[in-house]
XYZ file of C-alpha atoms in Angstrom:
740
model
C -127.847 5.872 -14.581
C -130.395 5.889 -17.658
C -129.675 6.376 -21.063
C -131.078 9.560 -21.467
C -129.486 11.229 -18.230
C -126.370 9.990 -19.693
C -127.082 11.312 -22.818
C -127.664 14.434 -21.536
C -124.513 14.306 -18.581
C -122.075 13.880 -21.657
C -124.237 16.687 -24.581
C -123.377 18.937 -21.461
C -119.872 18.326 -21.376
C -119.587 19.315 -24.944
C -120.085 16.330 -27.017
C -122.431 15.801 -30.072
C -125.408 13.593 -29.879
C -123.960 11.821 -32.309
C -120.554 11.680 -30.055
C -122.435 11.118 -26.997
C -124.360 8.123 -28.093
C -121.100 6.369 -30.206
C -120.213 7.198 -26.341
C -122.488 4.895 -24.665
C -121.829 1.647 -26.939
C -118.397 1.596 -25.689
C -119.171 0.335 -21.575
C -115.787 0.694 -20.525
C -115.427 4.677 -21.893
C -119.314 5.477 -20.897
C -118.090 4.323 -17.258
C -115.490 6.281 -16.912
C -116.572 9.349 -18.563
C -119.477 9.281 -16.063
C -117.554 9.386 -13.052
C -114.800 11.929 -14.760
C -118.165 14.437 -15.235
C -120.231 13.704 -11.871
C -116.883 14.010 -9.495
C -116.265 17.740 -12.095
C -119.761 18.693 -11.071
C -119.828 18.052 -7.852
C -116.618 19.955 -7.421
C -117.518 22.824 -9.323
C -121.317 22.950 -8.222
C -122.371 24.315 -11.570
C -122.170 23.328 -15.072
C -119.080 22.168 -16.923
C -117.534 24.672 -19.544
C -116.671 23.248 -22.619
C -112.937 23.511 -22.598
C -112.935 21.263 -19.105
C -115.565 19.011 -20.777
C -113.383 18.232 -23.545
C -110.107 17.423 -21.441
C -112.328 14.959 -19.306
C -113.225 13.144 -21.909
C -109.753 13.420 -23.143
C -108.934 11.858 -19.721
C -111.184 9.446 -19.703
C -110.542 8.022 -22.915
C -106.888 7.630 -22.548
C -106.579 6.677 -19.009
C -105.267 3.255 -18.612
C -105.322 3.309 -15.037
C -108.982 3.366 -12.881
C -107.211 4.419 -10.127
C -106.438 7.689 -10.741
C -108.974 8.934 -12.151
C -110.319 11.064 -8.913
C -106.825 12.094 -8.592
C -106.949 13.637 -12.175
C -110.195 15.102 -12.422
C -110.035 16.909 -9.193
C -106.527 19.033 -11.273
C -108.830 19.282 -14.451
C -112.225 20.452 -11.966
C -109.955 22.927 -10.321
C -108.131 24.161 -13.679
C -104.773 22.717 -12.453
C -104.563 21.492 -15.592
C -105.915 23.124 -18.311
C -104.590 22.705 -21.762
C -104.201 19.498 -23.708
C -100.138 19.506 -23.235
C -100.919 19.497 -19.813
C -103.372 16.698 -19.767
C -100.721 14.451 -21.817
C -98.002 15.166 -19.534
C -100.687 13.600 -16.613
C -101.017 10.622 -18.067
C -97.760 9.994 -19.115
C -96.469 10.761 -15.445
C -99.290 8.276 -13.944
C -98.613 5.662 -16.230
C -94.974 5.947 -15.249
C -95.104 6.602 -11.931
C -97.568 3.185 -11.318
C -97.077 2.674 -7.574
C -98.808 4.565 -4.404
C -98.377 6.990 -3.357
C -97.837 9.752 -6.166
C -95.346 12.884 -5.137
C -97.596 15.602 -5.974
C -94.759 18.019 -5.796
C -93.043 16.177 -8.370
C -96.529 15.640 -10.257
C -97.341 19.366 -10.461
C -93.409 20.082 -11.811
C -93.449 17.717 -14.541
C -97.130 18.580 -15.709
C -96.975 22.399 -15.128
C -99.242 23.148 -12.738
C -99.364 26.870 -11.460
C -96.812 28.119 -14.425
C -98.720 30.944 -16.533
C -97.840 31.809 -20.098
C -98.439 35.565 -20.939
C -99.870 36.498 -24.609
C -96.611 39.067 -24.643
C -94.483 35.657 -24.185
C -95.970 34.058 -27.112
C -95.974 36.643 -28.777
C -92.265 37.230 -28.231
C -91.244 32.805 -29.200
C -93.678 33.273 -32.815
C -91.830 35.867 -33.435
C -88.327 35.020 -32.432
C -89.207 31.873 -34.616
C -90.414 34.072 -37.564
C -87.113 36.435 -37.733
C -84.739 33.239 -37.785
C -86.902 31.634 -40.769
C -88.065 35.097 -42.614
C -85.747 34.223 -45.719
C -87.398 31.368 -46.498
C -91.050 32.734 -45.686
C -90.427 35.836 -47.819
C -89.971 32.373 -50.913
C -92.065 30.224 -50.104
C -94.895 31.996 -48.748
C -97.996 30.677 -47.701
C -96.368 27.110 -49.040
C -93.947 27.218 -46.217
C -94.705 24.634 -43.199
C -96.408 26.827 -40.681
C -95.642 24.024 -38.069
C -91.720 24.361 -37.850
C -92.707 28.009 -36.448
C -95.629 26.643 -33.795
C -93.180 23.807 -33.057
C -90.251 26.169 -32.504
C -92.524 28.372 -30.375
C -93.637 25.326 -28.338
C -90.005 24.498 -27.757
C -89.601 27.654 -25.430
C -93.061 27.567 -23.835
C -93.832 23.827 -23.282
C -97.166 24.886 -21.185
C -98.331 26.858 -23.640
C -102.018 26.739 -24.665
C -101.160 25.463 -28.641
C -104.226 26.793 -30.125
C -103.100 30.479 -28.854
C -99.420 29.617 -30.417
C -101.431 28.727 -33.779
C -103.415 31.798 -33.190
C -100.269 34.143 -32.900
C -98.526 32.360 -35.907
C -101.465 32.934 -38.286
C -101.537 36.484 -37.309
C -97.731 37.352 -37.450
C -97.290 35.615 -40.896
C -100.336 37.820 -42.294
C -98.846 40.902 -40.765
C -95.342 39.922 -42.562
C -96.662 38.113 -45.903
C -100.296 39.801 -46.339
C -103.100 38.439 -48.239
C -103.079 35.057 -50.071
C -102.324 35.720 -53.689
C -103.924 33.661 -56.411
C -100.353 31.744 -56.791
C -100.411 31.021 -52.851
C -103.243 28.874 -53.900
C -102.079 26.800 -56.205
C -101.392 23.221 -55.683
C -97.621 22.773 -54.761
C -95.668 20.906 -57.176
C -94.834 17.207 -56.651
C -91.122 17.097 -56.248
C -89.677 13.233 -57.376
C -87.101 12.808 -54.826
C -83.903 10.709 -55.054
C -83.587 7.333 -53.834
C -82.299 6.821 -50.968
C -78.091 5.790 -50.581
C -79.410 2.747 -48.196
C -81.351 0.749 -50.542
C -81.701 -2.624 -48.651
C -84.738 -1.097 -46.420
C -87.015 1.238 -47.682
C -90.644 1.632 -46.782
C -93.583 3.891 -47.839
C -94.538 5.551 -44.597
C -97.060 3.728 -42.635
C -100.066 3.780 -46.090
C -101.567 1.183 -47.971
C -104.124 1.796 -50.235
C -106.272 -0.730 -52.553
C -103.141 -3.201 -52.598
C -100.572 0.013 -53.626
C -97.882 1.014 -51.225
C -98.124 4.947 -50.786
C -96.255 7.649 -49.206
C -92.876 9.280 -48.913
C -90.314 6.568 -49.461
C -87.558 6.627 -46.424
C -85.158 4.297 -44.981
C -86.839 1.725 -42.729
C -83.668 1.190 -40.719
C -84.423 5.244 -39.945
C -87.758 4.518 -39.167
C -86.803 1.349 -36.865
C -84.184 3.466 -35.135
C -84.822 4.433 -31.212
C -87.886 6.299 -30.844
C -89.451 6.390 -33.993
C -92.046 3.793 -33.367
C -93.071 4.769 -30.340
C -92.105 1.827 -28.650
C -91.058 1.509 -25.065
C -87.141 1.904 -24.064
C -86.027 -1.533 -21.928
C -86.877 -1.590 -18.417
C -89.963 0.982 -19.411
C -92.094 -1.562 -20.057
C -94.750 -0.026 -17.515
C -94.902 2.813 -20.099
C -97.075 1.046 -22.333
C -100.801 1.684 -22.887
C -102.459 -1.822 -21.411
C -99.355 -2.850 -19.727
C -100.286 -4.802 -16.031
C -98.514 -3.840 -13.256
C -98.378 -5.393 -9.673
C -96.149 -4.454 -6.907
C -93.133 -6.799 -7.976
C -93.079 -5.536 -11.186
C -90.569 -2.520 -11.049
C -88.369 -4.877 -9.067
C -88.361 -7.427 -11.793
C -87.421 -4.896 -14.175
C -84.390 -3.708 -12.665
C -83.279 -7.395 -12.447
C -83.727 -7.344 -15.920
C -81.896 -4.523 -16.648
C -79.451 -5.790 -14.550
C -79.113 -8.609 -17.088
C -79.376 -7.074 -20.623
C -77.457 -3.765 -20.232
C -80.856 -2.007 -21.275
C -79.973 -4.057 -24.429
C -83.198 -4.670 -27.237
C -83.888 -7.893 -27.443
C -86.609 -9.375 -30.202
C -87.091 -13.127 -31.265
C -88.182 -14.722 -34.490
C -90.729 -17.909 -33.547
C -91.962 -19.872 -35.909
C -93.628 -23.214 -35.872
C -91.357 -25.834 -37.084
C -94.544 -27.461 -38.874
C -94.452 -25.683 -42.193
C -92.077 -23.721 -44.722
C -92.003 -19.959 -44.173
C -93.734 -17.830 -46.496
C -93.959 -13.965 -47.655
C -95.497 -13.044 -44.558
C -92.900 -14.489 -42.253
C -89.978 -12.356 -44.491
C -91.816 -9.332 -43.393
C -92.247 -10.995 -39.541
C -88.103 -11.539 -40.122
C -87.281 -8.371 -40.970
C -89.081 -6.779 -38.628
C -88.247 -8.395 -35.409
C -84.442 -8.730 -36.794
C -84.619 -4.964 -38.079
C -85.815 -3.798 -35.380
C -82.682 -5.413 -33.064
C -80.139 -4.090 -35.807
C -81.409 -0.551 -36.253
C -81.016 -0.421 -32.203
C -77.830 -2.173 -31.279
C -79.688 -5.284 -29.958
C -79.931 -9.472 -30.383
C -82.569 -11.399 -32.121
C -83.197 -14.943 -31.324
C -84.292 -17.617 -33.588
C -86.660 -19.566 -31.521
C -88.511 -22.606 -32.423
C -91.677 -22.912 -31.116
C -91.791 -27.106 -30.809
C -94.571 -28.130 -28.906
C -96.539 -30.067 -31.328
C -94.519 -33.485 -32.025
C -97.390 -34.300 -33.997
C -96.951 -31.684 -36.701
C -92.801 -31.335 -37.133
C -90.567 -32.091 -38.870
C -86.760 -31.893 -39.125
C -86.641 -30.908 -43.284
C -88.723 -27.611 -41.384
C -86.252 -26.602 -39.249
C -83.414 -26.923 -41.517
C -85.533 -25.051 -44.158
C -86.563 -22.209 -41.809
C -82.700 -21.503 -40.666
C -81.783 -21.592 -44.006
C -84.979 -19.067 -45.416
C -83.385 -16.467 -42.322
C -79.739 -17.081 -43.317
C -81.034 -16.593 -47.033
C -82.669 -13.403 -46.262
C -79.312 -11.784 -44.616
C -79.734 -12.714 -41.105
C -77.533 -14.147 -38.408
C -79.569 -14.954 -35.248
C -77.669 -14.384 -32.018
C -78.932 -17.584 -30.711
C -81.126 -20.722 -31.772
C -83.138 -21.763 -29.241
C -85.995 -23.860 -28.931
C -89.145 -24.323 -26.741
C -88.103 -27.705 -25.736
C -85.234 -25.886 -24.095
C -87.195 -24.967 -21.069
C -89.480 -28.176 -20.249
C -88.171 -28.809 -17.009
C -88.619 -24.826 -15.834
C -92.310 -24.420 -17.878
C -93.194 -27.699 -15.992
C -92.205 -26.620 -12.873
C -93.805 -23.386 -13.191
C -96.449 -24.995 -14.175
C -96.688 -26.859 -11.215
C -96.611 -23.336 -8.947
C -99.060 -22.059 -10.596
C -101.447 -24.751 -9.471
C -99.967 -24.061 -5.944
C -101.375 -20.148 -6.495
C -104.800 -21.852 -7.240
C -104.328 -20.319 -10.763
C -104.655 -23.212 -12.938
C -106.706 -26.570 -12.441
C -106.979 -30.112 -14.252
C -109.924 -30.498 -16.482
C -111.485 -33.435 -18.251
C -113.876 -31.649 -20.890
C -112.889 -33.161 -24.409
C -111.824 -31.562 -26.697
C -115.125 -30.797 -28.747
C -116.758 -29.709 -25.912
C -114.513 -26.792 -25.439
C -114.853 -25.776 -29.314
C -117.129 -22.533 -30.464
C -117.724 -18.800 -29.047
C -119.507 -20.354 -25.412
C -118.825 -23.558 -24.390
C -119.910 -24.381 -20.852
C -117.507 -23.657 -18.144
C -115.689 -26.667 -16.333
C -117.088 -28.703 -13.623
C -113.777 -29.248 -12.326
C -112.694 -25.467 -12.105
C -112.503 -25.130 -8.206
C -111.334 -28.369 -7.384
C -108.969 -28.633 -5.018
C -105.486 -27.744 -5.146
C -103.846 -30.731 -3.925
C -105.685 -32.470 -6.121
C -104.846 -31.111 -9.474
C -101.406 -31.160 -8.051
C -102.009 -34.820 -8.075
C -103.791 -35.162 -11.794
C -101.279 -33.303 -13.151
C -98.964 -35.252 -11.648
C -100.207 -38.188 -13.567
C -100.527 -36.428 -16.196
C -96.920 -36.677 -16.326
C -96.414 -40.227 -15.653
C -98.529 -41.163 -18.635
C -102.100 -42.199 -16.823
C -104.141 -40.517 -18.711
C -104.889 -41.000 -22.578
C -104.927 -38.567 -24.888
C -107.796 -36.054 -24.599
C -108.840 -37.335 -21.182
C -106.793 -34.291 -19.137
C -106.091 -30.903 -19.563
C -104.353 -28.522 -17.603
C -106.165 -25.103 -17.403
C -105.352 -21.631 -16.812
C -108.017 -19.480 -14.617
C -108.413 -16.304 -17.075
C -110.654 -14.844 -19.048
C -109.137 -13.517 -22.658
C -109.932 -10.543 -25.043
C -111.960 -13.053 -27.283
C -114.035 -14.078 -24.276
C -112.579 -17.419 -24.481
C -112.808 -18.640 -20.919
C -109.560 -20.672 -19.392
C -107.054 -21.818 -22.072
C -105.039 -24.670 -22.206
C -101.747 -24.751 -20.802
C -100.887 -28.444 -21.136
C -101.896 -31.411 -23.111
C -101.415 -35.238 -23.493
C -99.563 -36.632 -26.881
C -97.406 -39.832 -26.679
C -95.647 -38.653 -29.486
C -92.060 -38.451 -29.554
C -90.397 -35.618 -29.949
C -87.930 -35.033 -32.244
C -85.504 -33.644 -29.432
C -86.747 -34.531 -26.423
C -87.845 -38.196 -27.300
C -90.459 -40.144 -24.835
C -88.986 -38.138 -22.014
C -92.581 -36.094 -22.249
C -95.973 -37.274 -22.577
C -97.582 -33.753 -21.717
C -96.366 -30.531 -23.815
C -97.500 -26.610 -23.334
C -99.711 -24.805 -25.969
C -98.827 -21.159 -27.693
C -100.402 -19.705 -25.044
C -98.504 -21.132 -21.995
C -95.027 -21.532 -23.658
C -94.787 -18.062 -25.711
C -94.738 -15.367 -22.774
C -92.871 -18.025 -20.684
C -90.007 -18.456 -23.022
C -90.196 -14.217 -23.972
C -89.837 -14.039 -19.982
C -86.758 -16.567 -19.985
C -84.905 -14.991 -22.602
C -85.797 -11.601 -21.684
C -87.026 -10.212 -25.064
C -87.857 -6.204 -24.395
C -90.254 -6.717 -27.437
C -92.077 -9.376 -28.269
C -93.262 -8.391 -31.980
C -96.293 -10.642 -33.482
C -99.050 -10.070 -35.775
C -102.588 -8.965 -34.739
C -104.197 -12.159 -34.635
C -101.983 -12.552 -31.297
C -104.280 -9.707 -30.292
C -106.476 -11.757 -28.402
C -103.965 -13.279 -26.217
C -102.824 -10.026 -24.680
C -104.563 -10.428 -21.791
C -103.005 -14.121 -21.245
C -99.434 -13.087 -21.998
C -99.251 -10.231 -19.023
C -101.826 -12.346 -16.858
C -99.270 -15.450 -16.808
C -95.972 -13.537 -16.467
C -97.803 -11.534 -13.366
C -99.218 -14.840 -12.227
C -96.143 -15.814 -11.616
C -94.299 -13.014 -10.447
C -91.959 -13.296 -13.500
C -90.377 -10.825 -15.615
C -93.020 -9.336 -18.204
C -91.994 -8.536 -21.249
C -94.176 -6.358 -23.696
C -96.584 -7.785 -26.304
C -96.554 -5.638 -29.832
C -98.930 -6.376 -32.522
C -98.565 -5.406 -36.195
C -100.700 -6.166 -39.675
C -99.509 -9.462 -41.153
C -98.798 -9.099 -45.344
C -100.783 -10.964 -47.925
C -100.912 -10.984 -51.115
C -103.303 -10.969 -53.689
C -103.611 -14.397 -56.141
C -102.017 -16.657 -53.565
C -102.881 -19.094 -50.973
C -100.078 -19.362 -47.983
C -101.897 -21.603 -45.292
C -100.048 -25.036 -44.676
C -103.235 -26.978 -45.212
C -103.917 -25.743 -48.264
C -100.447 -25.936 -50.049
C -100.378 -29.538 -48.882
C -103.905 -29.319 -50.420
C -102.316 -28.052 -53.872
C -99.292 -30.707 -53.654
C -101.998 -33.859 -52.956
C -104.196 -32.287 -56.096
C -101.381 -32.359 -58.640
C -101.425 -28.705 -58.841
C -98.302 -27.666 -57.828
C -95.003 -29.964 -57.268
C -93.955 -29.414 -53.710
C -93.470 -26.702 -51.418
C -91.128 -24.783 -53.441
C -92.755 -24.700 -56.999
C -92.011 -21.327 -58.359
C -95.816 -20.468 -58.760
C -96.158 -20.347 -54.480
C -95.441 -17.650 -52.402
C -93.385 -19.709 -49.960
C -89.952 -18.333 -49.539
C -88.667 -21.279 -50.824
C -90.811 -21.297 -53.854
C -89.767 -17.513 -54.560
C -86.294 -18.125 -54.253
C -86.436 -21.653 -56.892
C -88.001 -18.981 -59.158
C -85.159 -16.588 -58.887
C -86.104 -13.490 -56.427
C -83.576 -12.189 -55.007
C -83.193 -12.142 -51.407
C -82.442 -8.374 -51.971
C -85.576 -7.591 -53.617
C -87.569 -9.507 -50.634
C -86.134 -7.598 -47.747
C -86.787 -4.275 -50.381
C -90.481 -5.033 -50.915
C -91.007 -5.871 -46.724
C -89.958 -2.456 -46.411
C -91.787 -0.626 -49.075
C -94.953 -2.190 -47.197
C -93.540 -0.633 -43.713
C -94.810 -1.582 -40.452
C -98.349 -1.128 -40.500
C -101.314 -2.135 -37.648
C -103.694 -2.645 -40.427
C -103.414 -6.012 -42.269
C -102.347 -5.170 -45.753
C -102.882 -7.114 -48.794
C -100.661 -6.157 -51.670
C -100.587 -6.682 -55.545
C -97.649 -9.051 -56.881
C -96.577 -7.018 -59.082
C -95.570 -4.467 -56.398
C -93.202 -7.593 -55.474
C -92.057 -8.163 -58.851
C -91.096 -4.298 -59.432
C -89.092 -4.924 -57.055
C -87.310 -7.467 -58.312
C -86.380 -6.174 -61.577
C -84.667 -3.556 -59.477
C -82.196 -5.362 -57.959
C -82.147 -7.916 -61.265
C -81.790 -4.657 -63.677
C -78.228 -3.884 -61.609
C -76.747 -7.463 -60.855
C -78.051 -10.042 -63.559
C -75.188 -10.683 -66.388
C -77.116 -10.224 -69.852
C -77.280 -13.085 -72.283
C -79.268 -14.328 -75.885
C -81.804 -16.680 -75.951
C -84.288 -17.628 -78.229
C -87.513 -19.209 -76.930
C -89.360 -19.758 -80.324
C -87.852 -20.763 -84.042
C -87.306 -18.103 -86.521
C -89.568 -20.243 -89.044
C -92.424 -19.622 -86.891
C -92.285 -15.694 -86.724
C -91.301 -15.795 -90.898
C -94.289 -18.228 -91.683
C -96.708 -15.193 -90.071
C -95.331 -13.249 -92.840
C -95.838 -14.930 -96.265
C -92.552 -13.991 -98.620
C -95.483 -13.008 -101.190
C -96.724 -10.170 -99.426
C -95.088 -6.570 -98.977
C -94.256 -6.174 -94.731
C -97.215 -4.634 -92.523
C -96.769 -0.601 -91.837
C -94.911 -0.473 -88.435
C -92.660 -4.333 -88.781
C -89.465 -4.033 -88.158
C -88.143 -7.318 -88.119
C -86.462 -9.719 -91.025
C -88.501 -9.644 -94.037
C -87.557 -9.754 -98.415
C -86.624 -5.520 -98.942
C -85.806 -5.337 -95.126
C -82.431 -5.904 -93.522
C -82.123 -6.040 -89.698
C -79.433 -5.585 -87.779
C -77.712 -8.331 -85.175
C -77.345 -7.160 -81.513
C -73.984 -6.236 -80.302
C -72.109 -7.468 -83.490
C -72.338 -4.592 -85.334
C -73.481 -6.337 -88.628
C -76.544 -6.158 -90.802
C -78.227 -8.869 -92.447
C -80.799 -9.060 -95.540
C -82.736 -11.793 -96.605
C -81.768 -14.049 -99.709
C -83.540 -17.139 -99.482
C -85.955 -19.276 -97.839
C -85.243 -23.040 -97.793
C -88.518 -24.969 -97.056
C -89.505 -28.510 -96.205
C -91.596 -31.336 -98.016
C -94.784 -29.928 -95.880
C -93.615 -26.250 -97.151
C -92.939 -24.947 -94.014
C -90.126 -22.815 -93.509
C -87.014 -24.647 -92.075
C -83.993 -22.062 -92.485
C -82.921 -18.825 -94.225
C -79.988 -17.744 -96.046
C -79.184 -14.109 -95.911
C -76.110 -12.110 -96.538
C -74.295 -9.556 -94.160
C -72.202 -6.533 -94.346
C -71.105 -4.016 -91.820
C -73.183 -1.309 -90.304
C -71.683 1.650 -91.243
C -71.632 0.325 -95.136
C -75.204 1.618 -96.108
C -78.369 2.603 -94.489
C -79.017 1.824 -90.745
C -81.554 -1.039 -89.964
C -85.048 -0.471 -88.834
C -84.432 -2.570 -86.135
C -81.490 -5.585 -84.340
C -82.975 -8.788 -83.498
C -81.547 -11.008 -80.748
C -79.673 -14.287 -82.081
C -77.369 -17.163 -80.657
C -74.163 -18.738 -82.135
C -73.061 -22.600 -81.006
C -76.289 -22.093 -78.384
C -76.598 -24.476 -75.893
C -80.462 -26.520 -75.941
C -81.657 -25.809 -72.556
C -85.621 -26.423 -71.104
C -87.154 -22.700 -70.012
C -90.204 -22.763 -67.713
C -92.457 -19.718 -67.789
C -94.451 -19.159 -64.945
C -97.756 -17.126 -64.244
C -100.007 -17.026 -61.507
C -101.338 -19.423 -60.143
C -104.953 -18.575 -59.639
C -107.211 -16.605 -61.459
C -108.604 -14.491 -59.241
C -107.579 -12.121 -56.560
C -109.109 -13.750 -53.814
C -109.030 -17.360 -54.557
C -110.127 -18.318 -50.807
C -113.022 -15.834 -50.747
C -115.880 -17.711 -51.445
C -117.985 -14.858 -53.033
C -115.437 -14.764 -55.293
C -114.187 -18.117 -55.918
C -117.509 -19.953 -54.896
C -116.145 -24.109 -55.798
C -113.289 -22.994 -53.470
C -109.694 -21.881 -54.029
C -108.647 -25.573 -56.393
C -111.783 -24.564 -58.921
C -109.961 -21.275 -59.747
C -106.344 -22.889 -60.998
C -104.911 -21.043 -63.869
C -104.849 -23.663 -66.400
C -101.645 -21.261 -68.232
C -99.586 -20.929 -64.681
C -96.562 -22.899 -66.603
C -95.440 -23.118 -69.705
C -92.652 -26.016 -70.749
C -90.182 -24.714 -74.004
C -88.448 -27.826 -74.038
C -85.796 -26.580 -76.399
C -84.872 -23.285 -76.512
C -81.663 -21.398 -77.188
C -79.883 -19.620 -74.857
C -76.204 -18.147 -75.927
C -73.127 -20.551 -74.821
C -72.020 -18.041 -72.014
C -74.221 -19.821 -69.683
C -72.921 -23.010 -69.817
C -71.375 -23.276 -66.588
C -73.974 -21.783 -64.867
C -75.243 -23.137 -61.193
C -78.252 -23.344 -59.489
C -79.879 -20.052 -58.759
C -77.828 -18.254 -61.182
C -79.362 -15.441 -62.472
C -79.778 -13.279 -66.049
C -81.478 -11.219 -68.224
C -81.924 -12.881 -71.448
C -82.486 -9.390 -73.648
C -85.938 -8.867 -74.911
C -87.160 -11.856 -72.853
C -87.130 -11.626 -69.341
C -85.041 -12.749 -66.043
C -84.312 -16.193 -65.593
C -82.928 -18.192 -62.764
C -80.894 -21.721 -63.205
C -83.341 -23.944 -61.597
C -82.234 -27.264 -59.497
C -83.716 -29.652 -61.837
C -80.845 -29.137 -63.756
C -78.531 -32.161 -64.987
C -74.715 -31.998 -66.550
C -75.078 -30.345 -69.885
C -78.740 -29.815 -69.532
C -79.879 -26.514 -68.358
C -83.197 -25.630 -66.821
C -84.344 -21.857 -66.430
C -87.129 -20.729 -64.349
C -88.689 -17.288 -65.810
C -88.482 -14.867 -62.533
C -90.360 -11.798 -64.241
C -90.739 -10.256 -67.310
C -88.343 -7.143 -68.511
C -91.310 -5.007 -68.246
C -94.879 -5.548 -66.025
C -97.314 -7.010 -67.941
C -99.922 -4.229 -68.295
C -102.792 -5.923 -68.785
C -102.555 -7.233 -64.730
C -104.217 -5.496 -62.171
């Protein structure tokens, strides 16, 4: 159909010209809408009214199974489905009943076909709702939540037209309250709500603006519980939009429910080739939290399919970080646990004509449009023999791969399932010289463990088609992949490759340098795990990628440490430096409230006031010490200020940290043309080698946390030794107003 004809057809449905043109840009939508409109015209034998056109557009844009298009169009064209509520029920019905034939009697009953709701019924239902809330309505007037009235009326009259209910609510409320007054038109004042009792899970409801969490703070456990996220129930995978069914789907789901008992199952599947960072904290909280909120279980599964990059220290560090954040996996598993089964399935995939051995080199497969494989249609028996040869080590690395026959969302064709690698594996040694890829392994491991909700970040959305395709190609249980937005921070880099570059350049010491945003680094700096969980909860589980300001994380840290860190006093800079700035020959400046001639000060927590009597100077004229007299605080005039002090102090090293990078987005060439290594902040670390700290901290152990009064929150660093404590400043007491 020509573009002009299609445009005319779509505007004839009631779409604006702009909306019609936008629809034409979407090939799948425009094709489905053309078919729906053409069929409706043939049924009606006349033009399509706007109400019917709106329903047809809703059908075309939301229907995931094209087989049901003709069936549903006939109901709309014949006015058997004539409201949005009925259409939604019809779409849900066909989604949850993928197998033929459709039971039309049951369908019509579930979709309200033939049910007529009269204006009198709507009037009575609205009147009853208003009577239930009349006293509150008279007090709050037009500030009352009118949606509550419409919802209660709709609950009684499920198939009533929503617009008719709204019109009736408006009319009856106007009759009760009269026209709006100036007071009604004033903005409703904001009410500050108390912080929830459940402080370990808090979230800003689904909105992040300019790196700031926004919205109402509610319990994330509550948000994750039940149907709050609109996730499918275990065993109802087929109700998920985009889920691909086969004739075997319902039997496989039945077997799945027999094994799991309807239990929610999630997994956290890190690659053991690096240290977890703040983005992983969100993934851990989401996967473990969703299972916990719904009385389910969560696996910690290591995706150990690339022996070249995996190290034992990463396995240990990942387990430590999961435990540090407060979670215990139902079971720790490894992709390598399933190598035998994965290999058997690969052989079966070849038998089914869905995989083949290819000899294209890695460099030939790079780019957006690599050439198709000349070996795609090689005989099945030939691929079976070659795959066995790969298994026996008869090919060098890069000489052969096993590829799957499918096209992914991003257009990538025939992803690799197995490749040759001769690096010994940390668990299986030299048993294997071929290893499965992520695209092949991940969905099948999910299937083996009967995962109900495979939660992953948005960059894996392009792999969803291969996820469903592979499970269905092998006729095994197919979980549902759900994507969410990853969490990033400004003034940070978190990629493994770039952190290694920072270490190599001497910009940071290691993965746990407190200026980084790896979880080991944050723990070393003194961030409590509870604060990190609270931060992830405040950000919320959003679909869009979120890049947050570091000061929001620091605010969560202060919230926790303010309640938990014991107080102590410390002096980072000597008294002589402070007094030298105000020579004895001058009077104190207005507003100056420290110790000076004629200006006594109180000693915090002692009940004493000291007054300067004599300044002792060294040969160079610098102040070496002060002689003071003291009196009880209640024996004279109240001092203008109290100073912190230490007596019989410990000499300690204190490390003061600032941001590692100077710009918000150090990896953005537009912001930092010279690359992230050129953006290092030369003031990111200041070491005070002879700070004085109160002796009450003498027995502190690594990771113990304190508030040094007036200075900030500090944590004992693992570099500490007997008699030589080292402290890291975690955060200042208050947010620096100069930071943005």
